[in-house]
Short mmCIF file of C-alpha atoms in Angstrom, two decimals:
data_model
loop_
_atom_site.label_atom_id
_atom_site.label_comp_id
_atom_site.label_asym_id
_atom_site.label_seq_id
_atom_site.Cartn_x
_atom_site.Cartn_y
_atom_site.Cartn_z
CA MET A 1 1.56 -4.15 -21.60
CA THR A 2 4.40 -1.67 -21.19
CA THR A 3 5.10 0.89 -18.53
CA SER A 4 3.99 3.60 -20.96
CA ARG A 5 0.41 2.79 -20.00
CA ILE A 6 0.85 4.85 -16.82
CA SER A 7 2.81 7.96 -17.67
CA LEU A 8 3.96 10.96 -15.70
CA SER A 9 1.15 12.95 -17.33
CA ASP A 10 -1.39 10.35 -16.11
CA ILE A 11 -0.12 10.81 -12.56
CA ARG A 12 -0.17 14.59 -12.80
CA ALA A 13 -3.75 14.42 -14.10
CA ALA A 14 -4.67 12.19 -11.15
CA ARG A 15 -3.24 14.77 -8.76
CA GLU A 16 -5.50 17.43 -10.23
CA ARG A 17 -8.47 15.07 -10.05
CA ILE A 18 -8.05 14.23 -6.36
CA ALA A 19 -6.99 17.68 -5.16
CA GLY A 20 -8.96 18.49 -2.03
CA LYS A 21 -9.91 14.85 -1.49
CA ILE A 22 -6.62 13.72 0.09
CA GLU A 23 -3.93 15.10 2.38
CA ARG A 24 -0.53 16.21 1.12
CA THR A 25 1.42 14.34 3.78
CA PRO A 26 4.70 15.66 5.22
CA THR A 27 8.18 14.28 4.69
CA VAL A 28 10.44 14.73 7.73
CA PRO A 29 14.08 13.92 8.54
CA SER A 30 14.92 11.02 10.86
CA ARG A 31 17.97 11.76 12.97
CA SER A 32 18.24 8.22 14.36
CA LEU A 33 17.97 6.46 10.98
CA SER A 34 20.30 8.96 9.32
CA GLN A 35 22.94 8.04 11.88
CA HIS A 36 22.26 4.34 11.32
CA LEU A 37 22.53 4.56 7.52
CA ASP A 38 25.25 7.23 7.51
CA ALA A 39 23.18 9.18 4.98
CA PRO A 40 20.23 11.57 5.27
CA VAL A 41 17.01 9.60 5.85
CA TYR A 42 13.55 11.10 5.46
CA LEU A 43 10.19 9.63 6.44
CA LYS A 44 7.22 10.17 4.13
CA LEU A 45 4.40 10.20 6.71
CA GLU A 46 1.69 8.74 4.50
CA HIS A 47 0.22 6.88 7.47
CA ARG A 48 -1.24 10.27 8.40
CA GLN A 49 -3.46 10.14 5.31
CA THR A 50 -7.18 10.62 6.02
CA THR A 51 -8.03 6.90 6.13
CA GLY A 52 -4.72 5.96 7.74
CA ALA A 53 -3.01 4.70 4.58
CA PHE A 54 -1.94 5.70 1.06
CA LYS A 55 -4.83 3.77 -0.51
CA LEU A 56 -7.10 6.83 -0.46
CA ARG A 57 -5.11 8.31 -3.33
CA GLY A 58 -5.89 5.52 -5.77
CA ALA A 59 -9.43 4.96 -4.52
CA SER A 60 -10.28 8.66 -4.85
CA ASN A 61 -8.88 8.81 -8.38
CA ALA A 62 -10.77 5.66 -9.42
CA ILE A 63 -14.08 6.91 -7.98
CA ALA A 64 -13.60 10.32 -9.63
CA SER A 65 -13.02 8.58 -12.99
CA LEU A 66 -16.37 6.73 -13.02
CA THR A 67 -19.23 7.63 -15.33
CA ASP A 68 -22.68 8.39 -13.92
CA GLU A 69 -23.91 4.99 -15.12
CA GLU A 70 -21.04 3.22 -13.37
CA ARG A 71 -21.66 5.13 -10.15
CA ALA A 72 -25.28 4.01 -10.15
CA ARG A 73 -24.25 0.35 -10.39
CA GLY A 74 -22.00 0.47 -7.31
CA VAL A 75 -18.39 -0.60 -6.84
CA VAL A 76 -16.75 -3.74 -5.52
CA ALA A 77 -13.20 -4.71 -4.58
CA ALA A 78 -11.13 -7.35 -2.84
CA SER A 79 -8.95 -5.98 -0.07
CA THR A 80 -6.59 -6.86 2.76
CA GLY A 81 -8.16 -3.93 4.60
CA ASN A 82 -6.70 -0.56 3.68
CA HIS A 83 -7.99 -0.41 0.09
CA GLY A 84 -11.42 -1.44 1.33
CA ARG A 85 -11.39 1.32 3.92
CA ALA A 86 -10.27 3.91 1.37
CA LEU A 87 -12.80 2.80 -1.24
CA ALA A 88 -15.62 2.78 1.32
CA TYR A 89 -14.67 6.33 2.36
CA ALA A 90 -14.34 7.69 -1.19
CA ALA A 91 -17.55 5.98 -2.33
CA ARG A 92 -19.55 7.29 0.63
CA LEU A 93 -18.50 10.87 -0.16
CA GLN A 94 -20.07 10.44 -3.61
CA GLY A 95 -23.14 8.50 -2.48
CA ILE A 96 -21.96 5.31 -4.18
CA HIS A 97 -22.66 1.85 -2.76
CA ALA A 98 -19.46 -0.12 -2.06
CA THR A 99 -19.02 -3.84 -1.46
CA ILE A 100 -15.70 -5.02 -0.03
CA CYS A 101 -14.68 -8.70 -0.23
CA MET A 102 -12.03 -9.91 2.20
CA SER A 103 -10.54 -13.13 3.49
CA ARG A 104 -10.62 -14.39 7.05
CA LEU A 105 -7.01 -13.19 7.49
CA VAL A 106 -8.01 -9.51 7.55
CA PRO A 107 -7.68 -8.09 11.09
CA GLN A 108 -10.92 -7.29 12.93
CA ASN A 109 -10.05 -3.61 13.44
CA LYS A 110 -9.95 -3.12 9.66
CA LEU A 111 -13.27 -4.91 9.21
CA ASP A 112 -14.87 -2.73 11.86
CA GLU A 113 -13.73 0.50 10.24
CA ILE A 114 -14.95 -0.52 6.77
CA ARG A 115 -18.32 -1.44 8.24
CA ARG A 116 -18.47 1.89 10.06
CA LEU A 117 -18.01 3.69 6.76
CA GLY A 118 -21.15 2.04 5.42
CA ALA A 119 -19.75 -0.49 2.96
CA GLU A 120 -21.18 -3.98 2.56
CA ILE A 121 -18.67 -6.62 3.65
CA ARG A 122 -18.26 -10.15 2.29
CA ILE A 123 -15.85 -12.51 4.10
CA VAL A 124 -14.75 -15.26 1.72
CA GLY A 125 -12.06 -17.93 2.12
CA ASN A 126 -8.53 -17.69 3.46
CA SER A 127 -6.78 -15.60 0.84
CA GLN A 128 -7.07 -12.50 -1.29
CA ASP A 129 -7.50 -14.79 -4.29
CA ASP A 130 -10.60 -16.33 -2.65
CA ALA A 131 -12.00 -12.85 -2.05
CA GLN A 132 -11.26 -11.88 -5.65
CA ARG A 133 -13.34 -14.78 -6.94
CA GLU A 134 -16.33 -13.39 -5.03
CA VAL A 135 -15.66 -9.98 -6.60
CA GLU A 136 -15.72 -11.52 -10.06
CA ARG A 137 -19.01 -13.27 -9.28
CA LEU A 138 -20.61 -10.01 -8.16
CA VAL A 139 -19.39 -8.27 -11.31
CA ALA A 140 -20.79 -11.02 -13.54
CA GLU A 141 -24.10 -11.59 -11.74
CA GLU A 142 -24.95 -8.18 -10.27
CA GLY A 143 -23.16 -5.79 -12.60
CA LEU A 144 -21.01 -4.08 -9.99
CA ILE A 145 -17.97 -2.08 -11.13
CA MET A 146 -14.69 -3.64 -10.00
CA LEU A 147 -12.07 -1.24 -8.61
CA PRO A 148 -9.22 -3.55 -7.62
CA PRO A 149 -6.61 -2.69 -4.99
CA PHE A 150 -3.67 -2.36 -7.37
CA ASP A 151 -3.93 -3.63 -10.97
CA HIS A 152 -5.95 -0.73 -12.40
CA PRO A 153 -4.72 2.36 -14.29
CA ALA A 154 -6.64 4.87 -12.14
CA ILE A 155 -5.45 3.19 -8.94
CA VAL A 156 -1.80 3.17 -10.00
CA ALA A 157 -1.95 6.77 -11.21
CA GLY A 158 -3.54 7.85 -7.93
CA GLN A 159 -0.87 6.13 -5.87
CA GLY A 160 1.77 7.73 -8.05
CA THR A 161 0.81 11.15 -6.70
CA LEU A 162 2.71 10.17 -3.55
CA GLY A 163 5.86 9.88 -5.68
CA LEU A 164 5.39 13.41 -7.02
CA GLU A 165 5.24 14.71 -3.46
CA ILE A 166 8.38 12.82 -2.46
CA ILE A 167 10.50 14.38 -5.20
CA GLU A 168 9.06 17.84 -4.53
CA GLN A 169 9.85 17.48 -0.82
CA VAL A 170 13.27 15.82 -1.24
CA PRO A 171 14.48 16.88 -4.73
CA ASP A 172 17.90 15.28 -4.30
CA ALA A 173 16.59 11.87 -3.19
CA ALA A 174 18.99 9.11 -4.22
CA LEU A 175 16.81 6.22 -3.04
CA VAL A 176 13.15 5.67 -2.23
CA LEU A 177 11.97 2.58 -0.31
CA VAL A 178 8.35 1.63 -0.98
CA PRO A 179 6.26 -1.15 0.61
CA LEU A 180 5.55 -3.79 -2.04
CA SER A 181 2.50 -6.02 -2.30
CA GLY A 182 0.44 -6.15 -5.49
CA GLY A 183 2.54 -3.32 -6.85
CA GLY A 184 0.06 -0.46 -7.18
CA LEU A 185 1.98 1.81 -4.82
CA ALA A 186 5.43 0.71 -5.94
CA ALA A 187 4.59 0.99 -9.64
CA GLY A 188 2.95 4.39 -9.27
CA VAL A 189 5.67 5.85 -7.06
CA ALA A 190 8.44 4.49 -9.30
CA ALA A 191 6.79 5.91 -12.43
CA ALA A 192 6.44 9.32 -10.80
CA VAL A 193 9.87 9.43 -9.18
CA LYS A 194 11.77 8.20 -12.23
CA GLY A 195 9.67 10.36 -14.51
CA VAL A 196 10.90 13.46 -12.68
CA SER A 197 14.28 12.22 -11.40
CA PRO A 198 15.53 9.30 -13.56
CA ALA A 199 18.70 8.80 -11.48
CA THR A 200 16.76 8.14 -8.26
CA LYS A 201 16.56 4.47 -7.34
CA VAL A 202 13.29 2.93 -6.14
CA MET A 203 13.25 -0.34 -4.21
CA GLY A 204 10.29 -2.42 -3.07
CA VAL A 205 10.21 -3.84 0.46
CA SER A 206 8.10 -6.79 1.52
CA MET A 207 7.85 -9.59 4.04
CA ALA A 208 9.56 -12.93 3.40
CA ARG A 209 6.31 -14.80 4.18
CA GLY A 210 4.28 -14.93 0.96
CA ALA A 211 5.77 -12.07 -1.08
CA ALA A 212 3.83 -12.65 -4.31
CA MET A 213 5.37 -9.87 -6.41
CA LYS A 214 8.92 -10.90 -5.52
CA ALA A 215 8.18 -14.54 -6.38
CA SER A 216 6.60 -13.45 -9.65
CA LEU A 217 9.51 -11.21 -10.58
CA ASP A 218 11.91 -14.06 -9.87
CA ALA A 219 9.83 -16.41 -12.05
CA GLY A 220 9.50 -13.89 -14.86
CA HIS A 221 5.70 -14.04 -14.80
CA PRO A 222 2.86 -13.84 -12.24
CA VAL A 223 2.72 -16.91 -9.98
CA LEU A 224 0.53 -18.13 -7.15
CA VAL A 225 2.00 -17.84 -3.64
CA GLU A 226 0.47 -19.19 -0.45
CA GLU A 227 -0.91 -16.35 1.65
CA LEU A 228 0.37 -16.60 5.21
CA PRO A 229 -0.31 -14.62 8.40
CA THR A 230 2.25 -11.87 8.84
CA LEU A 231 2.79 -8.70 10.82
CA ALA A 232 2.73 -6.92 7.44
CA ASP A 233 -0.81 -8.14 6.71
CA SER A 234 -1.46 -5.30 4.25
CA LEU A 235 1.25 -6.73 1.99
CA GLY A 236 -0.43 -10.13 1.72
CA GLY A 237 -2.27 -11.54 -1.27
CA GLY A 238 -1.41 -12.47 -4.83
CA ILE A 239 -0.84 -10.21 -7.82
CA GLY A 240 -3.26 -12.07 -10.12
CA LEU A 241 -2.18 -14.55 -12.76
CA ASP A 242 -3.72 -12.27 -15.39
CA ASN A 243 -1.95 -9.18 -14.02
CA ARG A 244 -2.12 -6.53 -16.72
CA LEU A 245 -0.16 -3.62 -15.35
CA THR A 246 1.71 -3.69 -12.05
CA PHE A 247 3.86 -6.77 -12.71
CA SER A 248 5.41 -5.26 -15.85
CA MET A 249 5.82 -1.85 -14.23
CA CYS A 250 7.53 -3.29 -11.15
CA ARG A 251 9.73 -5.45 -13.37
CA ASP A 252 10.81 -2.49 -15.46
CA LEU A 253 10.98 0.27 -12.83
CA LEU A 254 12.06 -1.21 -9.51
CA ASP A 255 15.81 -1.37 -8.91
CA ASP A 256 15.56 -4.16 -6.32
CA VAL A 257 13.24 -5.91 -3.85
CA ILE A 258 14.12 -6.40 -0.18
CA LEU A 259 12.52 -9.15 1.94
CA LEU A 260 12.19 -9.05 5.72
CA SER A 261 11.64 -11.54 8.51
CA GLU A 262 8.83 -11.11 11.03
CA ASP A 263 11.33 -10.15 13.72
CA GLU A 264 12.78 -7.47 11.45
CA ILE A 265 9.30 -6.05 10.77
CA ALA A 266 8.57 -6.01 14.50
CA ALA A 267 11.81 -4.10 15.07
CA GLY A 268 10.66 -1.54 12.51
CA ILE A 269 7.34 -1.06 14.30
CA ARG A 270 9.13 -0.63 17.64
CA HIS A 271 11.63 1.85 16.22
CA ALA A 272 8.86 3.93 14.65
CA TYR A 273 7.17 4.19 18.04
CA GLU A 274 10.16 4.55 20.34
CA GLN A 275 12.43 6.75 18.20
CA GLU A 276 10.15 8.49 15.71
CA ARG A 277 7.03 8.73 17.92
CA GLU A 278 4.90 7.28 15.13
CA ILE A 279 2.40 4.41 15.27
CA VAL A 280 2.55 2.36 12.08
CA GLU A 281 1.33 -1.05 11.00
CA GLY A 282 3.71 -3.74 9.78
CA ALA A 283 3.48 -2.72 6.13
CA GLY A 284 4.19 0.87 7.09
CA ALA A 285 7.31 -0.11 9.01
CA VAL A 286 9.11 -2.15 6.34
CA GLY A 287 11.30 0.70 5.10
CA ILE A 288 12.51 1.41 8.63
CA ALA A 289 12.98 -2.32 9.17
CA ALA A 290 15.11 -2.67 6.04
CA VAL A 291 17.44 0.11 7.21
CA LEU A 292 17.73 -1.32 10.73
CA ALA A 293 18.43 -4.80 9.34
CA GLY A 294 21.36 -3.52 7.30
CA LYS A 295 19.69 -4.43 4.01
CA VAL A 296 19.96 -0.94 2.52
CA ARG A 297 22.98 0.87 1.14
CA ALA A 298 22.52 4.49 0.18
CA SER A 299 24.69 6.89 -1.80
CA GLY A 300 22.64 9.90 -0.76
CA PRO A 301 19.33 11.07 0.71
CA THR A 302 16.95 8.17 1.28
CA VAL A 303 13.16 8.39 1.63
CA LEU A 304 11.15 5.72 3.47
CA VAL A 305 7.40 5.55 2.83
CA LEU A 306 5.45 4.94 6.04
CA SER A 307 2.39 3.72 4.20
CA GLY A 308 -0.19 2.98 6.91
CA ARG A 309 -1.09 3.12 10.59
CA ASN A 310 -4.12 0.81 10.77
CA ILE A 311 -2.72 -1.69 13.24
CA ASP A 312 -4.70 -3.36 16.01
CA MET A 313 -3.51 -1.54 19.12
CA THR A 314 -3.50 -4.66 21.28
CA LEU A 315 -1.07 -6.22 18.81
CA HIS A 316 0.93 -2.99 18.72
CA ARG A 317 1.37 -3.00 22.49
CA LYS A 318 2.54 -6.61 22.41
CA ILE A 319 5.10 -5.81 19.71
CA ILE A 320 6.40 -2.81 21.61
CA CYS A 321 6.83 -5.07 24.64
CA GLY A 322 8.53 -7.76 22.55
CA GLU A 323 5.66 -10.25 22.92
CA ALA A 324 3.65 -12.49 20.60
CA ILE A 325 5.77 -12.17 17.46
CA ALA A 326 5.67 -15.89 16.73
CA GLU A 327 1.95 -15.97 17.57
CA SER A 328 1.17 -13.11 15.22
CA ALA A 329 3.07 -14.68 12.34
CA ALA A 330 2.20 -18.32 12.91
#
């Protein structure tokens, strides 16, 4: 599969499809990070999205793309939390039954919110791959429609709408840093950004503990990676050995991938709170963390995607106070 499968026109069509269903989130300058990088730095405040993360874009586009017969069957997905929350929200608006399969590593606050939105929850195993096997069983035995968290054309196109907004808000962006997990966000944003502004670089940012897409890119094909607890829990999980879309798009479109330690991610969370007055989860803080860690060089305006805010507030308080980092990532 080539990157032509998700085109700029696909992303623009997705934007029309989900208009009124999502927020157009602001992009604001960061004085402190601009001084640190010695270049203009902007924060794309996607953590202010309706469900607290970018995932609503892809979920809304996927739900809107279903036929009446598919809607009647109900939808199912594996999730590390934010996709499940977004899918539960989008499905409820359309009166569609949603089942979300998750591993035991998903934080309780994310489980509680998905349950509040009316979705059926299945807790299976200790990894996203374990949860995905339950999804496949439900598809085969009960006929549910699978809407995966990243490797799906409608999901990638929906996430790509964020990239369109970035270039409209910062037309001269030289670099965009995007949280990287299964690649739905990174692939969609890169396709949109480079489709409009080919000279703009797009880099993925992930945690060093269990970065499946980075390991797969290094190997030249999708590989299995042990899923480990991390402050960036939303970036956990594999990319699927039969990955059809996001692996090739990330391979062809991303200019680089940056990996971060748990301490560096914690520093990003603290900076977001103390300097930017924003509460973000670990995955949402990785762009900030990469800049603070000196792992980014910019030749011009740089945009950091703050992708989500759905962090357990007890954990957040501990991080702000410099506590429990080893415990959280053990």
